[in-house]
XYZ file of C-alpha atoms in Angstrom:
690
model
C -54.690 13.810 38.789
C -56.227 15.044 35.561
C -54.812 18.450 34.869
C -56.896 21.512 33.906
C -54.662 22.785 31.125
C -54.008 19.402 29.738
C -57.290 17.367 29.593
C -59.860 18.902 27.203
C -62.647 17.327 29.046
C -61.757 19.043 32.307
C -61.304 22.341 30.317
C -64.931 21.926 29.031
C -66.252 21.332 32.528
C -64.398 24.295 33.958
C -65.505 26.540 31.151
C -69.133 25.506 31.602
C -68.791 26.495 35.349
C -67.160 29.872 34.581
C -69.530 30.856 31.620
C -72.861 30.034 33.500
C -74.002 27.205 31.253
C -77.233 25.442 31.957
C -77.521 22.772 34.445
C -77.842 20.064 31.859
C -74.603 21.147 30.061
C -72.740 21.245 33.481
C -74.097 17.764 34.317
C -73.055 16.337 30.865
C -69.527 17.871 31.193
C -69.191 16.460 34.795
C -70.218 13.030 33.643
C -67.591 13.046 30.784
C -64.937 14.227 33.220
C -65.765 11.405 35.613
C -65.637 8.918 32.721
C -62.341 10.207 31.500
C -60.855 10.148 34.995
C -62.205 6.584 35.406
C -60.716 5.400 32.128
C -57.292 7.008 32.807
C -57.104 5.485 36.347
C -56.689 8.962 37.916
C -58.750 10.711 40.472
C -61.101 13.688 39.665
C -60.264 16.877 41.620
C -62.653 16.838 44.723
C -62.860 20.618 44.483
C -63.876 20.530 40.985
C -66.499 17.901 41.562
C -67.841 19.856 44.645
C -68.155 23.047 42.487
C -69.908 21.058 39.723
C -72.344 19.412 42.246
C -73.000 22.758 43.913
C -73.685 24.554 40.638
C -76.089 21.730 39.612
C -77.826 21.989 42.993
C -77.854 25.827 42.734
C -79.582 25.612 39.435
C -82.022 23.184 40.590
C -82.808 25.701 43.568
C -83.155 28.477 41.194
C -85.615 26.503 38.982
C -87.622 25.488 41.947
C -87.586 29.274 43.210
C -88.754 30.273 39.755
C -91.526 27.605 39.982
C -92.279 28.829 43.429
C -92.313 32.487 42.229
C -94.681 31.456 39.649
C -96.833 29.869 42.131
C -96.596 32.982 44.231
C -97.675 35.114 41.385
C -100.598 32.852 41.077
C -101.408 32.920 44.591
C -101.150 36.847 44.551
C -103.405 36.952 41.589
C -105.695 34.638 43.558
C -105.232 36.817 46.613
C -106.108 39.921 44.579
C -109.247 38.143 43.368
C -110.402 36.761 46.713
C -109.082 39.910 48.574
C -106.890 40.065 51.371
C -107.025 36.400 52.187
C -103.435 35.065 52.542
C -101.767 38.569 52.339
C -99.474 37.509 55.076
C -98.645 34.243 53.580
C -97.822 35.993 50.300
C -95.353 38.492 52.044
C -93.698 35.636 53.691
C -93.087 33.811 50.485
C -91.906 37.063 48.846
C -89.284 37.388 51.586
C -88.249 33.756 51.410
C -87.730 34.157 47.634
C -85.522 37.336 48.331
C -83.406 35.375 50.921
C -82.896 32.442 48.533
C -81.879 34.743 45.732
C -79.339 36.384 47.893
C -78.176 33.211 49.124
C -77.817 31.928 45.550
C -75.582 34.869 44.623
C -73.199 34.044 47.542
C -73.071 30.346 46.369
C -72.572 31.200 42.800
C -69.561 33.468 43.896
C -68.282 30.495 46.270
C -68.356 33.188 49.197
C -68.717 30.306 51.638
C -68.053 32.311 54.795
C -70.488 35.177 53.683
C -73.089 32.575 52.768
C -72.698 30.900 56.270
C -72.912 34.288 57.960
C -76.033 35.078 55.889
C -77.736 31.761 57.074
C -76.852 32.589 60.640
C -78.690 35.960 60.320
C -81.885 34.203 59.021
C -84.793 33.486 61.602
C -85.110 29.880 62.637
C -88.284 29.573 60.591
C -86.545 30.531 57.521
C -83.424 28.223 58.241
C -85.787 25.469 58.650
C -86.802 25.841 55.112
C -85.634 22.757 53.102
C -83.727 24.974 50.585
C -81.696 26.645 53.418
C -81.281 23.209 55.250
C -79.641 21.747 52.141
C -77.866 25.132 51.796
C -76.290 24.783 55.173
C -75.009 21.359 54.472
C -73.510 22.647 51.218
C -71.929 25.635 52.789
C -70.517 23.609 55.719
C -69.092 21.054 53.207
C -67.511 23.719 51.094
C -65.976 25.414 54.077
C -64.591 22.037 54.999
C -62.923 21.577 51.570
C -61.696 25.114 51.498
C -59.978 24.396 54.748
C -58.553 21.257 53.344
C -57.403 23.205 50.155
C -55.748 25.815 52.112
C -54.012 23.182 54.368
C -52.758 21.409 51.199
C -51.703 24.621 49.626
C -49.813 25.730 52.864
C -48.166 22.311 53.097
C -46.902 22.499 49.543
C -45.772 26.032 50.054
C -43.870 25.296 53.240
C -42.334 22.241 51.554
C -41.119 24.493 48.533
C -39.863 27.152 50.925
C -37.833 24.679 52.769
C -36.343 22.969 49.645
C -33.574 24.123 47.329
C -34.606 25.398 43.976
C -33.371 22.586 42.082
C -35.378 20.133 44.213
C -38.752 21.581 43.239
C -41.153 19.120 41.873
C -42.853 20.269 38.712
C -46.062 18.168 39.512
C -46.135 19.880 43.078
C -45.869 23.390 41.356
C -48.589 22.581 39.000
C -50.883 21.335 41.867
C -49.992 24.452 43.792
C -51.296 26.500 40.908
C -54.515 24.596 40.918
C -55.039 25.078 44.623
C -54.271 28.767 44.608
C -57.279 31.103 45.084
C -56.209 34.403 46.779
C -54.002 36.830 45.170
C -51.277 36.045 47.535
C -51.492 32.418 46.917
C -51.567 32.985 43.066
C -48.342 35.219 43.462
C -46.483 32.523 45.352
C -47.642 29.848 42.931
C -46.636 32.005 39.995
C -43.119 32.483 41.708
C -42.873 28.691 42.300
C -43.843 28.181 38.679
C -41.128 30.509 37.372
C -38.566 28.777 39.681
C -39.748 25.300 38.359
C -39.369 26.568 34.803
C -36.023 27.802 35.546
C -35.093 24.543 37.059
C -36.424 22.816 33.955
C -34.487 25.024 31.631
C -31.228 24.344 33.701
C -31.898 20.661 33.588
C -32.454 20.972 29.794
C -29.299 22.984 29.399
C -27.414 20.398 31.398
C -28.946 17.639 29.351
C -28.189 19.364 26.262
C -24.555 19.754 27.266
C -24.286 16.144 28.242
C -25.848 15.378 24.737
C -23.486 17.665 23.106
C -20.547 16.169 25.014
C -21.729 12.690 24.137
C -21.991 13.559 20.259
C -18.512 15.218 20.481
C -17.022 12.088 21.867
C -18.776 10.065 19.183
C -17.695 12.519 16.521
C -14.159 12.224 17.844
C -14.478 8.313 17.280
C -15.542 8.997 13.635
C -12.671 11.346 12.956
C -10.157 8.961 14.507
C -11.563 6.199 12.382
C -11.263 8.272 9.187
C -7.853 9.805 9.891
C -5.959 6.963 11.783
C -7.758 3.572 12.131
C -8.852 3.300 8.422
C -5.138 3.247 7.642
C -4.139 0.838 10.255
C -6.990 -1.782 10.261
C -7.359 -4.650 7.930
C -10.067 -4.478 5.325
C -12.467 -6.827 7.447
C -11.618 -5.078 10.679
C -12.085 -1.515 9.045
C -15.488 -2.558 7.713
C -16.616 -4.012 11.131
C -15.491 -0.792 12.962
C -17.365 1.465 10.424
C -20.429 -0.643 10.959
C -20.102 -0.347 14.719
C -19.747 3.466 14.548
C -22.797 3.693 12.226
C -24.808 1.794 14.567
C -23.850 4.098 17.546
C -24.713 7.186 15.208
C -27.985 5.612 14.377
C -29.022 4.993 17.926
C -27.857 8.498 18.956
C -29.973 10.141 16.160
C -33.176 8.032 17.056
C -32.662 8.855 20.896
C -32.384 12.657 20.314
C -34.885 13.187 17.355
C -37.285 14.882 19.628
C -35.318 16.094 22.420
C -32.473 17.559 20.340
C -33.172 17.530 16.583
C -29.991 19.591 15.713
C -27.639 16.837 17.237
C -29.755 14.173 15.805
C -29.262 15.664 12.373
C -25.506 16.024 12.974
C -25.348 12.394 13.788
C -27.272 11.494 10.699
C -24.631 13.436 8.731
C -21.844 11.789 10.398
C -23.254 8.544 9.503
C -23.668 9.705 5.887
C -20.093 10.661 5.936
C -19.157 7.293 7.113
C -21.142 5.750 4.387
C -19.406 8.109 1.986
C -15.988 7.236 3.185
C -16.963 3.562 2.435
C -17.902 4.345 -0.983
C -14.704 6.226 -1.482
C -12.695 3.501 0.085
C -14.251 0.920 -2.249
C -13.488 3.168 -5.121
C -10.101 3.807 -3.960
C -9.461 0.168 -3.214
C -10.676 -0.695 -6.821
C -7.969 1.932 -8.036
C -5.365 0.483 -5.772
C -6.052 -2.942 -7.174
C -5.432 -1.644 -10.714
C -2.237 0.153 -9.589
C -1.198 -3.011 -7.776
C -1.841 -4.934 -10.888
C 0.859 -2.670 -12.637
C 3.286 -3.353 -9.826
C 2.642 -7.175 -10.031
C 3.302 -7.191 -13.663
C 6.695 -5.762 -13.270
C 9.278 -8.027 -15.010
C 6.908 -9.105 -17.808
C 6.646 -6.544 -20.576
C 3.422 -7.424 -22.141
C 1.520 -7.877 -18.811
C 2.885 -4.607 -17.500
C 1.731 -2.752 -20.716
C -1.743 -4.559 -20.467
C -1.943 -3.578 -16.774
C -1.182 0.105 -17.572
C -3.786 0.030 -20.380
C -6.347 -1.582 -18.115
C -5.806 1.245 -15.316
C -6.062 4.025 -18.030
C -9.109 2.576 -19.436
C -10.844 2.238 -16.105
C -9.687 5.569 -14.591
C -9.348 7.844 -17.709
C -9.721 11.147 -15.601
C -7.151 9.978 -12.939
C -3.984 12.078 -12.906
C -1.783 8.982 -12.882
C -3.676 7.470 -15.862
C -3.277 10.679 -17.860
C 0.329 10.937 -17.175
C 0.799 7.251 -18.086
C -1.153 7.731 -21.337
C 1.241 10.543 -22.252
C 4.549 9.242 -20.849
C 4.620 5.621 -20.474
C 7.355 3.898 -22.599
C 6.216 1.625 -25.333
C 6.766 -2.204 -24.901
C 9.535 -2.040 -27.611
C 11.443 0.383 -25.508
C 11.082 -1.598 -22.350
C 12.243 -4.764 -24.414
C 15.241 -2.799 -25.429
C 16.496 -2.249 -22.105
C 15.550 -5.866 -21.068
C 17.499 -7.039 -24.092
C 20.644 -5.393 -22.878
C 19.985 -6.812 -19.206
C 19.713 -10.182 -20.974
C 23.213 -9.387 -22.371
C 24.574 -8.833 -18.864
C 22.588 -11.709 -17.366
C 23.850 -14.244 -19.950
C 25.602 -17.308 -18.310
C 28.564 -16.547 -20.484
C 28.801 -13.082 -19.054
C 27.972 -13.940 -15.418
C 30.315 -17.118 -15.421
C 33.316 -16.043 -17.577
C 35.397 -18.711 -16.150
C 33.458 -21.641 -17.536
C 32.663 -19.970 -20.926
C 33.015 -22.331 -23.925
C 32.864 -21.582 -27.651
C 29.169 -22.243 -27.775
C 28.257 -20.079 -24.845
C 30.598 -17.323 -26.345
C 28.704 -17.612 -29.688
C 25.337 -17.603 -27.850
C 26.233 -14.395 -25.910
C 27.343 -12.678 -29.067
C 24.075 -13.496 -30.665
C 22.345 -11.879 -27.629
C 24.596 -8.930 -27.876
C 23.798 -8.636 -31.641
C 20.112 -8.683 -30.882
C 20.513 -5.791 -28.238
C 22.565 -3.745 -30.571
C 20.090 -4.176 -33.296
C 17.458 -2.606 -31.067
C 19.514 0.405 -29.714
C 23.398 0.275 -30.083
C 23.817 3.313 -27.874
C 21.898 2.133 -24.875
C 23.414 3.220 -21.523
C 24.206 -0.577 -20.710
C 26.065 -1.128 -24.024
C 29.431 0.305 -22.580
C 29.561 -2.199 -19.810
C 28.198 -5.003 -22.154
C 30.646 -4.502 -24.886
C 33.773 -4.290 -22.729
C 34.554 -7.879 -23.426
C 33.256 -8.289 -27.054
C 36.614 -8.866 -28.438
C 37.269 -11.461 -25.848
C 33.973 -13.471 -26.559
C 34.678 -13.139 -30.431
C 38.064 -14.789 -29.821
C 36.544 -17.408 -27.485
C 33.820 -18.222 -30.046
C 36.705 -19.068 -32.509
C 38.925 -20.806 -29.814
C 37.869 -24.296 -30.852
C 39.408 -23.701 -34.265
C 42.547 -22.423 -32.637
C 42.828 -25.524 -30.484
C 42.218 -27.733 -33.411
C 45.081 -25.785 -35.337
C 47.354 -26.172 -32.311
C 46.767 -30.033 -32.157
C 47.208 -30.332 -35.726
C 50.410 -28.502 -35.520
C 51.741 -31.094 -32.938
C 50.550 -33.919 -35.188
C 53.157 -32.956 -37.914
C 55.559 -35.742 -38.662
C 58.452 -33.310 -38.067
C 57.912 -33.373 -34.371
C 56.837 -37.074 -33.991
C 59.774 -38.672 -32.654
C 62.552 -37.360 -35.072
C 65.981 -38.564 -34.253
C 69.065 -36.717 -34.820
C 72.079 -38.555 -36.427
C 75.338 -36.723 -35.971
C 77.881 -37.263 -38.833
C 81.603 -37.401 -38.309
C 81.953 -34.507 -40.783
C 80.112 -32.232 -38.490
C 76.689 -32.402 -40.080
C 73.537 -33.749 -38.566
C 70.754 -35.636 -40.023
C 67.052 -35.946 -38.971
C 65.207 -39.193 -39.372
C 62.091 -40.876 -38.312
C 64.050 -44.175 -38.045
C 64.781 -45.152 -34.524
C 68.657 -46.353 -33.944
C 68.876 -50.058 -34.156
C 71.885 -51.744 -32.747
C 71.153 -55.121 -33.772
C 70.297 -54.770 -37.429
C 73.100 -55.569 -39.805
C 71.954 -52.600 -41.952
C 71.667 -50.189 -39.110
C 74.150 -47.893 -40.919
C 71.672 -47.250 -43.658
C 69.367 -44.606 -42.373
C 66.294 -42.762 -44.136
C 66.872 -39.218 -43.495
C 64.661 -35.962 -44.139
C 66.011 -33.741 -46.720
C 63.402 -30.887 -46.223
C 60.324 -29.857 -44.489
C 58.354 -31.226 -47.394
C 59.497 -34.688 -45.915
C 61.526 -35.619 -48.935
C 63.858 -38.482 -48.002
C 66.821 -40.290 -48.945
C 68.876 -43.107 -47.413
C 72.198 -42.053 -45.804
C 75.036 -44.615 -45.531
C 77.053 -43.792 -42.451
C 79.625 -46.577 -43.371
C 81.358 -49.143 -41.356
C 82.251 -46.997 -38.405
C 78.483 -46.392 -37.916
C 78.307 -48.442 -34.669
C 81.364 -46.901 -33.224
C 81.238 -43.220 -34.357
C 77.430 -42.538 -35.044
C 75.211 -44.874 -33.178
C 76.223 -44.049 -29.682
C 75.459 -40.307 -30.309
C 71.931 -40.780 -31.942
C 69.239 -39.149 -29.749
C 65.784 -37.911 -29.922
C 65.674 -34.331 -31.479
C 65.129 -31.403 -29.322
C 62.048 -30.289 -30.806
C 60.560 -33.958 -30.399
C 61.636 -33.684 -26.833
C 59.685 -30.386 -26.456
C 56.546 -31.870 -28.349
C 56.682 -34.772 -26.111
C 56.694 -32.741 -22.926
C 53.847 -30.393 -23.938
C 51.790 -32.970 -25.798
C 49.435 -33.918 -22.792
C 48.638 -30.159 -22.263
C 47.871 -29.914 -26.070
C 45.663 -33.016 -25.975
C 43.693 -31.724 -22.883
C 43.273 -28.128 -23.810
C 39.809 -26.523 -23.716
C 38.421 -23.101 -24.403
C 38.456 -22.247 -20.606
C 42.225 -23.086 -20.170
C 43.498 -22.170 -23.621
C 45.288 -18.969 -22.468
C 47.448 -20.644 -19.765
C 48.153 -23.772 -22.054
C 49.193 -21.410 -24.792
C 51.323 -19.344 -22.592
C 52.965 -22.408 -21.388
C 53.836 -23.385 -24.867
C 55.267 -20.033 -25.717
C 57.320 -19.962 -22.354
C 58.465 -23.597 -23.033
C 59.659 -22.742 -26.510
C 61.577 -19.732 -25.196
C 63.447 -21.396 -22.537
C 63.360 -25.164 -23.532
C 66.655 -26.827 -22.981
C 67.619 -30.141 -24.379
C 70.461 -32.425 -25.787
C 70.619 -32.387 -28.593
C 69.667 -28.759 -28.686
C 66.473 -27.520 -30.302
C 67.467 -26.192 -33.633
C 67.107 -22.348 -33.423
C 65.738 -21.937 -36.661
C 62.929 -24.518 -36.238
C 62.464 -23.202 -32.619
C 61.735 -19.656 -34.272
C 59.451 -21.193 -36.705
C 57.705 -23.044 -34.031
C 57.443 -19.669 -31.978
C 55.841 -17.911 -34.731
C 53.352 -20.802 -35.419
C 52.190 -20.995 -31.711
C 51.925 -17.239 -31.327
C 49.757 -17.220 -34.658
C 47.449 -19.813 -33.019
C 47.498 -18.452 -29.684
C 46.531 -14.890 -30.513
C 43.496 -16.454 -32.413
C 42.318 -18.127 -29.340
C 43.427 -15.733 -26.525
C 42.951 -11.952 -26.094
C 45.382 -11.720 -23.112
C 48.008 -13.362 -25.321
C 47.349 -11.116 -28.186
C 47.475 -8.203 -25.720
C 50.888 -9.327 -24.293
C 52.509 -10.843 -27.285
C 50.571 -9.675 -30.429
C 53.181 -6.892 -31.180
C 55.970 -9.527 -30.894
C 54.198 -11.682 -33.426
C 53.813 -8.549 -35.749
C 57.701 -7.902 -35.479
C 58.484 -11.562 -36.172
C 56.106 -11.129 -39.375
C 57.838 -7.823 -40.345
C 61.418 -9.160 -40.039
C 63.307 -10.094 -43.136
C 63.939 -13.686 -41.754
C 63.511 -16.453 -44.547
C 60.718 -18.652 -42.941
C 61.106 -21.092 -45.854
C 64.789 -21.972 -44.807
C 65.336 -25.644 -44.891
C 66.407 -25.955 -41.258
C 66.892 -29.691 -41.903
C 70.190 -29.000 -43.931
C 72.838 -28.569 -41.328
C 76.091 -28.280 -43.293
C 78.569 -26.535 -40.739
C 80.418 -24.926 -43.704
C 77.262 -23.224 -44.980
C 77.793 -19.605 -44.187
C 74.025 -18.699 -44.942
C 72.830 -21.209 -42.506
C 75.233 -19.823 -39.653
C 73.786 -16.211 -40.377
C 70.174 -17.542 -40.241
C 70.707 -19.387 -37.029
C 72.288 -16.173 -35.483
C 69.066 -14.210 -36.749
C 66.746 -16.825 -35.232
C 68.370 -16.641 -31.962
C 68.316 -12.657 -32.060
C 64.595 -12.769 -32.742
C 64.008 -15.326 -30.033
C 65.692 -13.146 -27.593
C 64.310 -9.854 -28.826
C 61.722 -9.459 -26.205
C 63.460 -7.740 -23.389
C 60.180 -6.852 -21.180
C 59.052 -10.461 -20.874
C 57.886 -10.131 -17.284
C 55.725 -6.927 -17.930
C 54.211 -8.785 -20.777
C 53.300 -11.782 -18.781
C 51.993 -9.482 -16.060
C 49.929 -7.698 -18.509
C 48.554 -11.015 -19.906
C 47.720 -12.368 -16.394
C 45.881 -8.915 -15.577
C 43.875 -9.296 -18.735
C 43.129 -12.866 -18.109
C 42.156 -12.393 -14.491
C 40.054 -9.241 -15.238
C 38.018 -11.247 -17.778
C 37.464 -14.202 -15.457
C 36.840 -12.026 -12.363
C 33.275 -12.080 -10.974
C 30.915 -9.726 -12.858
C 28.702 -7.388 -11.189
C 25.133 -8.325 -11.110
C 22.967 -7.007 -13.801
C 20.152 -4.630 -13.210
C 16.950 -6.423 -12.485
C 13.563 -4.894 -13.081
C 11.763 -4.562 -9.739
C 9.713 -1.386 -10.052
C 8.173 1.483 -11.888
C 7.981 5.249 -11.759
C 4.503 6.452 -10.398
C 2.820 9.758 -9.534
C 1.784 10.657 -6.033
C 0.216 14.132 -6.124
C 2.652 16.178 -8.018
C 5.748 14.001 -7.049
C 7.129 11.287 -9.151
C 8.197 8.343 -6.953
C 9.302 4.647 -7.150
C 6.901 1.836 -6.645
C 8.657 -1.526 -6.079
C 7.476 -5.007 -6.404
C 10.004 -6.201 -3.786
C 12.307 -4.684 -1.351
C 15.511 -3.091 -2.561
C 17.324 -3.391 0.667
C 20.552 -1.601 0.415
C 21.161 -2.069 -3.174
C 21.241 0.921 -5.434
C 18.225 1.626 -7.811
C 18.442 2.941 -11.473
C 15.589 4.414 -13.608
C 15.743 3.556 -17.376
C 13.548 6.334 -18.915
C 13.032 6.917 -22.731
C 13.360 10.184 -24.492
C 10.019 11.149 -26.093
C 11.851 12.926 -28.954
C 14.832 10.761 -29.917
C 13.557 7.427 -28.406
C 17.026 6.990 -26.777
C 17.107 5.376 -23.438
C 18.366 7.285 -20.548
C 19.832 5.994 -17.327
C 19.508 7.774 -14.016
C 21.252 6.259 -10.958
C 19.157 6.944 -7.638
C 21.634 5.272 -5.234
C 20.500 3.230 -2.292
C 17.378 3.994 -0.175
C 17.969 6.114 2.680
C 14.599 5.558 4.310
C 11.771 3.135 4.007
C 9.743 5.624 2.020
C 9.736 5.247 -1.704
C 12.356 7.465 -3.304
C 11.274 10.799 -5.133
C 12.305 11.153 -8.772
C 14.044 14.686 -8.468
C 16.016 14.274 -11.647
C 14.032 15.459 -14.742
C 15.328 12.442 -16.710
C 13.678 10.045 -14.211
C 10.419 11.937 -14.049
C 8.552 9.638 -16.504
C 5.330 7.627 -15.422
C 5.754 4.032 -16.426
C 9.564 4.119 -16.723
C 11.010 0.638 -15.476
C 13.011 0.877 -12.307
C 15.632 -1.630 -11.667
C 17.730 -2.722 -8.791
C 21.458 -3.398 -9.001
C 22.406 -6.101 -6.577
C 25.663 -5.632 -4.990
C 25.889 -9.211 -4.120
C 25.638 -12.189 -6.453
C 22.185 -13.557 -7.096
C 22.360 -17.257 -7.780
C 18.977 -17.737 -8.961
C 17.894 -14.279 -10.344
C 14.465 -14.427 -11.988
C 14.592 -14.337 -15.761
C 13.264 -11.559 -17.561
C 10.231 -12.398 -19.977
C 8.470 -10.230 -22.447
C 4.921 -11.867 -22.135
């Protein structure tokens, strides 16, 4: 149904009826209303159509009456002219015109009952007039339509009275208002209209609450995404989830653009917030990549410095970048620490049980380089603990050669003792020969310079001398230890050298090892041993010094063995006393073994660069390139004033969170952070500077 207050065409028709427009205007408005109703597929109100038809008919009747009145005037004029002819007819016509005028007023006022009564009061002749016949039909139709209107109004009113307020149909209320005519009907229709409006407001409030609740749920999803999910999801999953939420917000904003523009705008703002978070996330991701590049460069000085420079160039206003520019140690400072780590990580240091002269020399060169950079580095004490030992090992090959040369002396190479019946003994390189007719003629050594002469032992040689000839004690000693001397290496020099010393001290033979020559050999072996072994020097160095400090005549010709030589007897006694002068031998041996074992014991793993000191907010914290497990951590920072390296031990991680730097000496952005493995790392990555 076309509504009066909605359709401007209907409004035009109603206004034409209410303002007394001309018949042509009303007819034109009615035609326009019918055309509009036909185009919209709706039905034109029968009552409105009836009113318009009646109005047009009434106007036509008025026009006819005016025409008739004009005719009557002509007739009257004619009657006046011709006299009293037709006076009766004129009176009748005048009465008829008055009745029609009265009837028209009732029709115009739509007082259909009064119009019906008015017609009933007319005479039959008057009612028989065509105008009144047509008027009767119009009145009867109007009365019938009014009855239909009242019935429809009552039906709608009864329906609304019996229904709950929330069940009132807004279209029915509008129709009720259209049907209302009397004051009572309009009052009831007004009440229903108010209830319908209240019902509409309640529905809108409920709908608004539902919309608000829906938005709050959607907003909750957005907040959870920003606070929780964005941290938990992978990059791809996070992007997909953000897009999904943006789509939901877009649909919500579009659906409520007209009905709830405030919520629609809030949804748009939430979508913008997601877009902003994506931009911030991208920016943060770019920053994190630069920071991660620093972490990935850990272990390689030049790459590490380049990564820091790249970060500070790309993010000059970032707090971390500004701290790194002010505090990060130089590449030289980092290389200094790494040089000392190289000292501790050198194969000669890590595997001391297999160090030879070349490895020892290479380690000393590595140490010298580190000391040239910073001799007072915190790792220097640990690294230089064994400097003397490595220096000794570096020269141990020379000591070995000296030892072998000593045992190649003709004085120890199968020297025989020829006892003379007079009590003297002679030393000779000549082996006893029982078959030679000249066996009694023996070339004997006169002195350590290997001067010789032929000794004639006479005719009783075979009976008195030859049976007693034997290999000298010192040659027996040399033969016993010769294999050890021939096979000795740097790694076992200390035990071999100690065996020689111990054998010299306790060796028993027949004939006896001459005490003077034994003492000379003891001094010589000690001199060579302390050159190639720090443990032996630690245990017997002072004994060697006491031998050097003694008044013993080391140039004594021990080959001269005249039993009547009092000076020789004194020197033999002195030699024996010096050989036996060490009364704390066991303690010395214990000290030597302790020193030897201490050097060869497994060394603690060196620090290994696995992280750096970063800044998170106002806190300095460790960033690791690999897990530290339960191994302790240490920071090597650099004093900005003195340039000296400082060591700060952090201990082991107590939680999975990065440790905070609470020690002021560790609060330096860019300072390298090392792990100190508590177990041996067989294949520790090498430290490089590129």
